[in-house]
Structures are given as structure tokens and as C-alpha cells.
Amino acid sequence: MLAEDPPSGYSSDTSSEEEYTLPPADSTLTRLECNFPSNRILKQIANDFPNLQILDLRVGPEYDNDGISLCLHNFTFPNLRQLTVSNVNLCTAEFLRGQYPILQSLYLEYGRCGSIELDLPHLRKLHFNKWTFTADVDTFGPSLSCSPRLEQLDCYKLWGLGNTSRSQLKHTLVLPACTSLDFHRSDDLEHLQIYAPKLRSLNLQACFSIRSVQILDRKPTGFGHLPSVPTAEQSKYRVNLMNAGDLFDLSGNVVVHPRCAGVFRNDEAAGFDPHDHYALQRMMEDWKNSK
């Protein structure tokens, strides 16, 4: 169901009842698309439609989203399974099990937020498209790791992953169910540690600042509650390093790990076939041993 368009001069938090009109309260409504959300409207949605399963919050590209900042962490959607936020900024990307207990898919695009805090035990898909973090993101790894069912992380131009008060920020991802990690054009991403025994695809294309990627064979300390996967049963993966900086400046084992089944590069000029993965592995091992 699509709510009505607002009058001209849209503002995100005006108290005018004429600002925006929602459908009548309906406890049976399971899907809602709201094209001009505000915090006032969100409160009404949470109260009037308690059984929503799919919620789409977006502002058209013809509107400036600078003045729109939603505080989704202040509202509870007990039955929501899919949430999309598009062309709208968030106070913070805080989505916790108390407010979103069964959320499975979260899409954030064309906006920004301060920090991130996730605790979504049923989350399976997380999508960022042209999204920016403006505050410290030390919680990025721990947040994703609170979603043990996460199968797919898709990012395009997810910026701000280098924001930290530390001298060096290494994002550690513990994702026992994840098969696909995509960080395409995450320009300021520098360091990754990944425990993902089911991983099949790792995309670091055009991650211009990437400096180290380490694949972990065992769960890091603090994740003993997650099931262990023997090394012999862990999946093979392919990694895309197209335009991801100098391969020989990349630390970590992502290319030479036994699970790595393929590397995509644009290095024909380097004197080897970029599709000859085993030749690349041997060359990288020789180079690392010589250091």
C-alpha cells in the first residue's frame, strides 16, 4: 500500500497533521511503502500497523534529504522482516533485537548515519548502496558478527569504514553462515579479518585503500557460542582484487590461503596470466618468503 504524496515544502519533522496522510490503522496490513517519512510518521506507523512485515521508507531523488534524519532505533516493529531506507539519513544505524526481533533483510541506500550498532539474530541479507558513516565505526565488525545467520553482505560505495580514533582499525567479521561479501568501492576500507567458513565470493574491487586481508581458520576469542567448522569442511572462495591497489603491498593470506580458488586481477602487465591462480599463488608465496 502506498501512502499519499505530501504537499509542497516537505519537512521531515513538522508537526502539521496535513504534512502527510497514512492509510487508516489496520492491524492486518503487512506491507507499506512510505515515500515521505518523518519521525512523527514513523511513530504512527509503529502504532497503527503492528503486523507490518515489509516497510519501505524512501524520499524521491528530486527532494533534498539533508534535512531528513530518522531515529529508527526509537520505534519497535515486532513482525518486520524486510526494511528499506532510501535517500533518507539516520541518526544512527542502530537496529537491535528488542525493536526488530525477526528482521531478515536490511537495505540502506543513498544516505548517511553516525555510527552502527546491530544485534539482529535473524538477519540474512544486509545491503549498503552509496551509504556513508560519519562517526567512528569501531562497532562495524562486532555489529555484523551479532548476526550469525547473515548470508550476504552487499556494499557499493560504503564509505566511512576508515573512521576511527585508533591508529589502525582492523574490522574483524565473524560470519559462520556468510557465502558472499561484497565491498565494491569501499574506498577507505584498509584492514579486514574474516572468519567465514562458508564464504564463496569476496569482492574487494576498487577498494583503493585496502592494505591487509586475513582469512581466519578458527573463531576469534569471544565467539565460543558459535558452532565450529573443521578446516577440511570450509568452502573454497574466489576474491576480486580488480583495481584494489598494489597486490604486492597487500598483507595477509587472502590470496595464498588454501581455500582461495581464484583471484581476479587486472595485472597482465605484471608478467603473468591473471587467470592462472596457482602461478599467482606461487609467486605471492615466493615474494612473501623473500621479505
C-alpha positions as a printed Julia matrix, in Angstrom:
291×3 Matrix{Float64}:
  0.0     0.0     0.0
  1.31    3.45   -0.93
  0.57    6.45    1.27
 -0.44    9.75   -0.31
  2.03   12.38   -1.52
  2.67   15.3     0.84
  2.07   18.92   -0.01
  4.9    21.07   -1.32
  7.51   22.27    1.15
  8.06   18.83    2.65
  9.85   18.83    6.0
 10.93   15.73    7.89
  9.67   16.65   11.34
  6.9    19.17   11.03
  4.04   18.57   13.44
  1.4    19.59   10.93
 -1.23   16.89   10.51
 -1.52   17.99    6.88
  2.09   17.06    6.21
  1.39   13.5     5.26
 -1.51   11.09    5.22
 -1.19    7.41    6.03
 -3.81    4.76    5.37
 -6.28    4.11    8.2
 -4.98    2.0    11.07
 -5.03   -1.66   10.09
 -3.66   -4.48   12.22
 -3.79   -6.83    9.21
 -1.6    -4.69    6.92
  1.7    -6.48    6.19
  3.36   -4.19    3.62
  3.71   -0.41    3.47
  5.62    1.99    1.23
  6.04    5.47    2.68
  7.56    7.99    0.29
  7.97   10.91    2.71
  8.83    9.51    6.15
  9.38   11.55    9.29
  9.82   10.6    12.93
  6.22   11.6    13.6
  5.03    9.41   10.75
  7.22    6.53   11.96
  5.6     6.67   15.38
  2.19    6.47   13.76
  3.25    3.58   11.53
  4.57    1.61   14.51
  1.34    2.2    16.44
 -1.19    1.7    13.62
  0.36   -1.21   11.72
  1.77   -3.63   14.32
  1.9    -6.59   11.92
  3.96   -5.0     9.16
  6.38   -7.44    7.56
  7.81   -5.21    4.8
  8.44   -1.48    5.24
  9.87    0.76    2.52
 10.91    4.27    3.61
 12.15    6.48    0.81
 12.25   10.04   -0.42
 12.26   10.71   -4.15
 15.57   11.8    -5.71
 14.03   15.17   -6.6
 13.97   16.05   -2.88
 16.99   17.1    -0.83
 17.49   14.63    2.01
 19.87   16.81    4.05
 17.13   17.87    6.45
 15.71   14.38    6.9
 17.12   12.33    9.76
 15.15    9.38   11.08
 15.6     7.81   14.51
 14.5     4.28   13.7
 16.02    2.96   16.92
 13.22    4.69   18.84
 10.48    2.52   17.34
  9.52   -1.14   17.61
  8.39   -3.32   14.7
  7.91   -6.79   16.19
  6.92   -8.55   12.95
  9.08   -6.72   10.41
 11.1    -8.98    8.12
 12.35   -6.51    5.49
 13.25   -2.83    5.85
 14.42   -0.43    3.13
 15.66    3.1     3.84
 16.43    5.11    0.71
 17.53    8.74    0.27
 16.98    9.31    3.98
 19.63    9.87    6.66
 19.58    8.09   10.01
 20.59    9.43   13.41
 22.36    6.12   13.87
 22.18    2.71   12.23
 21.03    1.09   15.46
 18.88   -1.97   14.88
 18.54   -4.23   17.9
 16.62   -7.41   18.59
 14.38   -5.63   21.08
 12.94   -3.38   18.37
 13.43   -5.62   15.3
 13.36   -9.17   16.68
 12.84  -11.07   13.39
 14.29   -8.7    10.77
 15.84  -10.72    7.94
 16.72   -8.15    5.25
 18.01   -4.59    5.72
 18.65   -2.21    2.81
 20.28    1.2     3.42
 20.95    3.37    0.37
 21.68    6.95   -0.68
 22.14    8.33    2.81
 24.36    8.56    5.85
 24.36    7.92    9.57
 26.62    8.44   12.55
 27.64    5.02   13.81
 26.35    1.47   13.5
 25.11   -0.99   16.1
 23.38   -4.19   15.04
 22.06   -7.08   17.09
 19.81   -8.95   14.67
 19.92  -12.7    15.24
 17.74  -13.48   12.19
 19.36  -11.11    9.67
 20.26  -12.88    6.42
 20.91  -10.04    3.97
 22.48   -6.62    4.58
 22.79   -4.12    1.73
 24.53   -0.73    1.61
 24.38    1.35   -1.56
 26.11    4.75   -1.59
 25.96    4.96    2.19
 28.34    6.9     4.45
 29.27    6.55    8.12
 30.14    9.92    9.62
 31.32    8.76   13.08
 33.69    6.11   14.43
 32.89    2.67   13.03
 34.78    0.55   15.57
 31.48   -1.3    16.04
 31.16   -2.37   12.39
 32.77   -5.79   12.84
 31.13   -6.6    16.19
 27.75   -5.48   14.82
 27.87   -7.76   11.8
 29.16  -10.57   13.99
 25.98  -10.33   16.08
 24.11  -11.7    13.06
 25.21  -15.36   12.91
 22.66  -16.13   10.16
 23.94  -13.4     7.83
 24.44  -14.96    4.39
 25.07  -11.96    2.18
 26.68   -8.54    2.69
 26.41   -6.31   -0.39
 28.14   -2.93   -0.32
 28.64   -0.42   -3.1
 30.38    2.81   -2.15
 30.09    2.15    1.57
 32.26    4.97    2.85
 33.5     5.81    6.32
 34.9     2.38    7.19
 38.2     4.11    7.91
 36.68    6.41   10.54
 38.32    5.59   13.84
 40.02    7.2    16.8
 42.55    4.35   16.81
 45.84    4.46   14.94
 44.67    1.44   12.95
 41.24   -0.14   12.66
 41.02   -3.79   11.65
 37.45   -4.91   11.03
 37.01   -8.46   12.29
 33.99  -10.23   10.8
 32.78  -13.48   12.34
 30.11  -14.75    9.96
 29.56  -18.51   10.17
 26.74  -18.57    7.58
 28.02  -15.98    5.1
 28.66  -17.04    1.5
 29.15  -13.62   -0.15
 30.98  -10.46    0.98
 31.0    -7.51   -1.4
 32.86   -4.26   -0.58
 32.98   -2.79   -4.1
 34.27    0.82   -3.95
 34.57    0.93   -0.17
 37.29    3.48   -0.75
 38.65    3.9     2.79
 38.49    0.26    3.89
 42.03   -0.72    4.94
 42.09   -3.86    7.1
 39.9    -6.97    7.26
 39.98  -10.17    9.3
 37.36  -12.67    8.21
 36.08  -15.88    9.76
 33.53  -17.13    7.25
 33.82  -20.9     6.75
 31.09  -20.93    4.07
 32.46  -17.98    2.09
 32.46  -18.44   -1.69
 32.84  -14.89   -3.0
 34.85  -11.93   -1.67
 34.67   -8.75   -3.74
 37.24   -6.05   -2.97
 37.09   -4.42   -6.38
 38.24   -0.79   -6.34
 38.91   -0.81   -2.59
 41.72    1.65   -3.22
 42.99    1.79    0.37
 42.94   -1.91    1.21
 46.18   -2.93    2.94
 45.56   -6.28    4.63
 43.04   -9.12    4.4
 43.4   -12.13    6.66
 41.27  -15.27    6.39
 40.9   -16.92    9.8
 40.72  -20.7    10.15
 39.29  -20.57   13.66
 36.83  -18.39   15.5
 38.4   -15.47   17.37
 38.26  -15.36   21.15
 34.82  -14.43   22.41
 32.78  -16.37   19.87
 32.75  -19.76   21.55
 28.95  -19.84   21.37
 29.09  -20.21   17.58
 29.44  -23.66   16.0
 32.9   -24.67   14.8
 33.53  -25.79   11.24
 36.55  -28.07   10.69
 39.09  -26.61    8.28
 38.64  -29.52    5.88
 34.92  -28.71    5.56
 35.34  -25.0     4.89
 34.39  -23.83    1.41
 36.63  -22.56   -1.37
 36.28  -18.88   -2.27
 37.18  -16.53   -5.1
 38.4   -13.0    -4.48
 38.09   -9.98   -6.77
 41.03   -7.57   -6.4
 40.48   -5.59   -9.58
 41.81   -2.03   -9.1
 42.39   -2.73   -5.41
 45.85   -1.24   -5.14
 49.21   -2.95   -5.48
 48.93   -6.69   -4.96
 52.46   -6.81   -3.54
 51.59   -4.26   -0.87
 48.66   -6.36    0.34
 49.35   -8.09    3.64
 47.53  -11.16    4.88
 46.78  -14.56    3.43
 43.68  -13.92    1.31
 45.48  -14.79   -1.95
 47.66  -17.64   -0.74
 45.21  -19.33    1.62
 44.44  -22.96    0.63
 40.74  -22.09    0.42
 41.39  -19.47   -2.28
 40.24  -20.96   -5.59
 40.64  -17.91   -7.8
 41.86  -14.32   -7.93
 40.52  -11.74  -10.36
 43.04   -9.01  -11.16
 43.96   -6.68  -13.99
 47.7    -7.45  -13.92
 48.55   -8.66  -17.41
 51.33   -6.06  -17.46
 52.9    -7.63  -14.38
 54.14  -10.56  -16.45
 51.68  -13.3   -15.52
 48.29  -14.5   -16.57
 45.8   -13.09  -14.02
 43.61  -16.16  -14.54
 46.45  -18.57  -13.67
 45.61  -18.67   -9.99
 48.18  -21.27   -8.96
 51.01  -19.38  -10.67
 49.86  -16.28   -8.81
 49.82  -18.17   -5.51
 53.35  -19.46   -6.07
 54.6   -16.01   -6.99
 52.99  -14.43   -3.92
 54.39  -17.13   -1.63
 57.89  -16.67   -3.07
 57.62  -12.92   -2.66
 56.38  -13.12    0.96
 59.1   -15.65    1.85
 61.75  -13.31    0.48
 60.72  -10.42    2.72
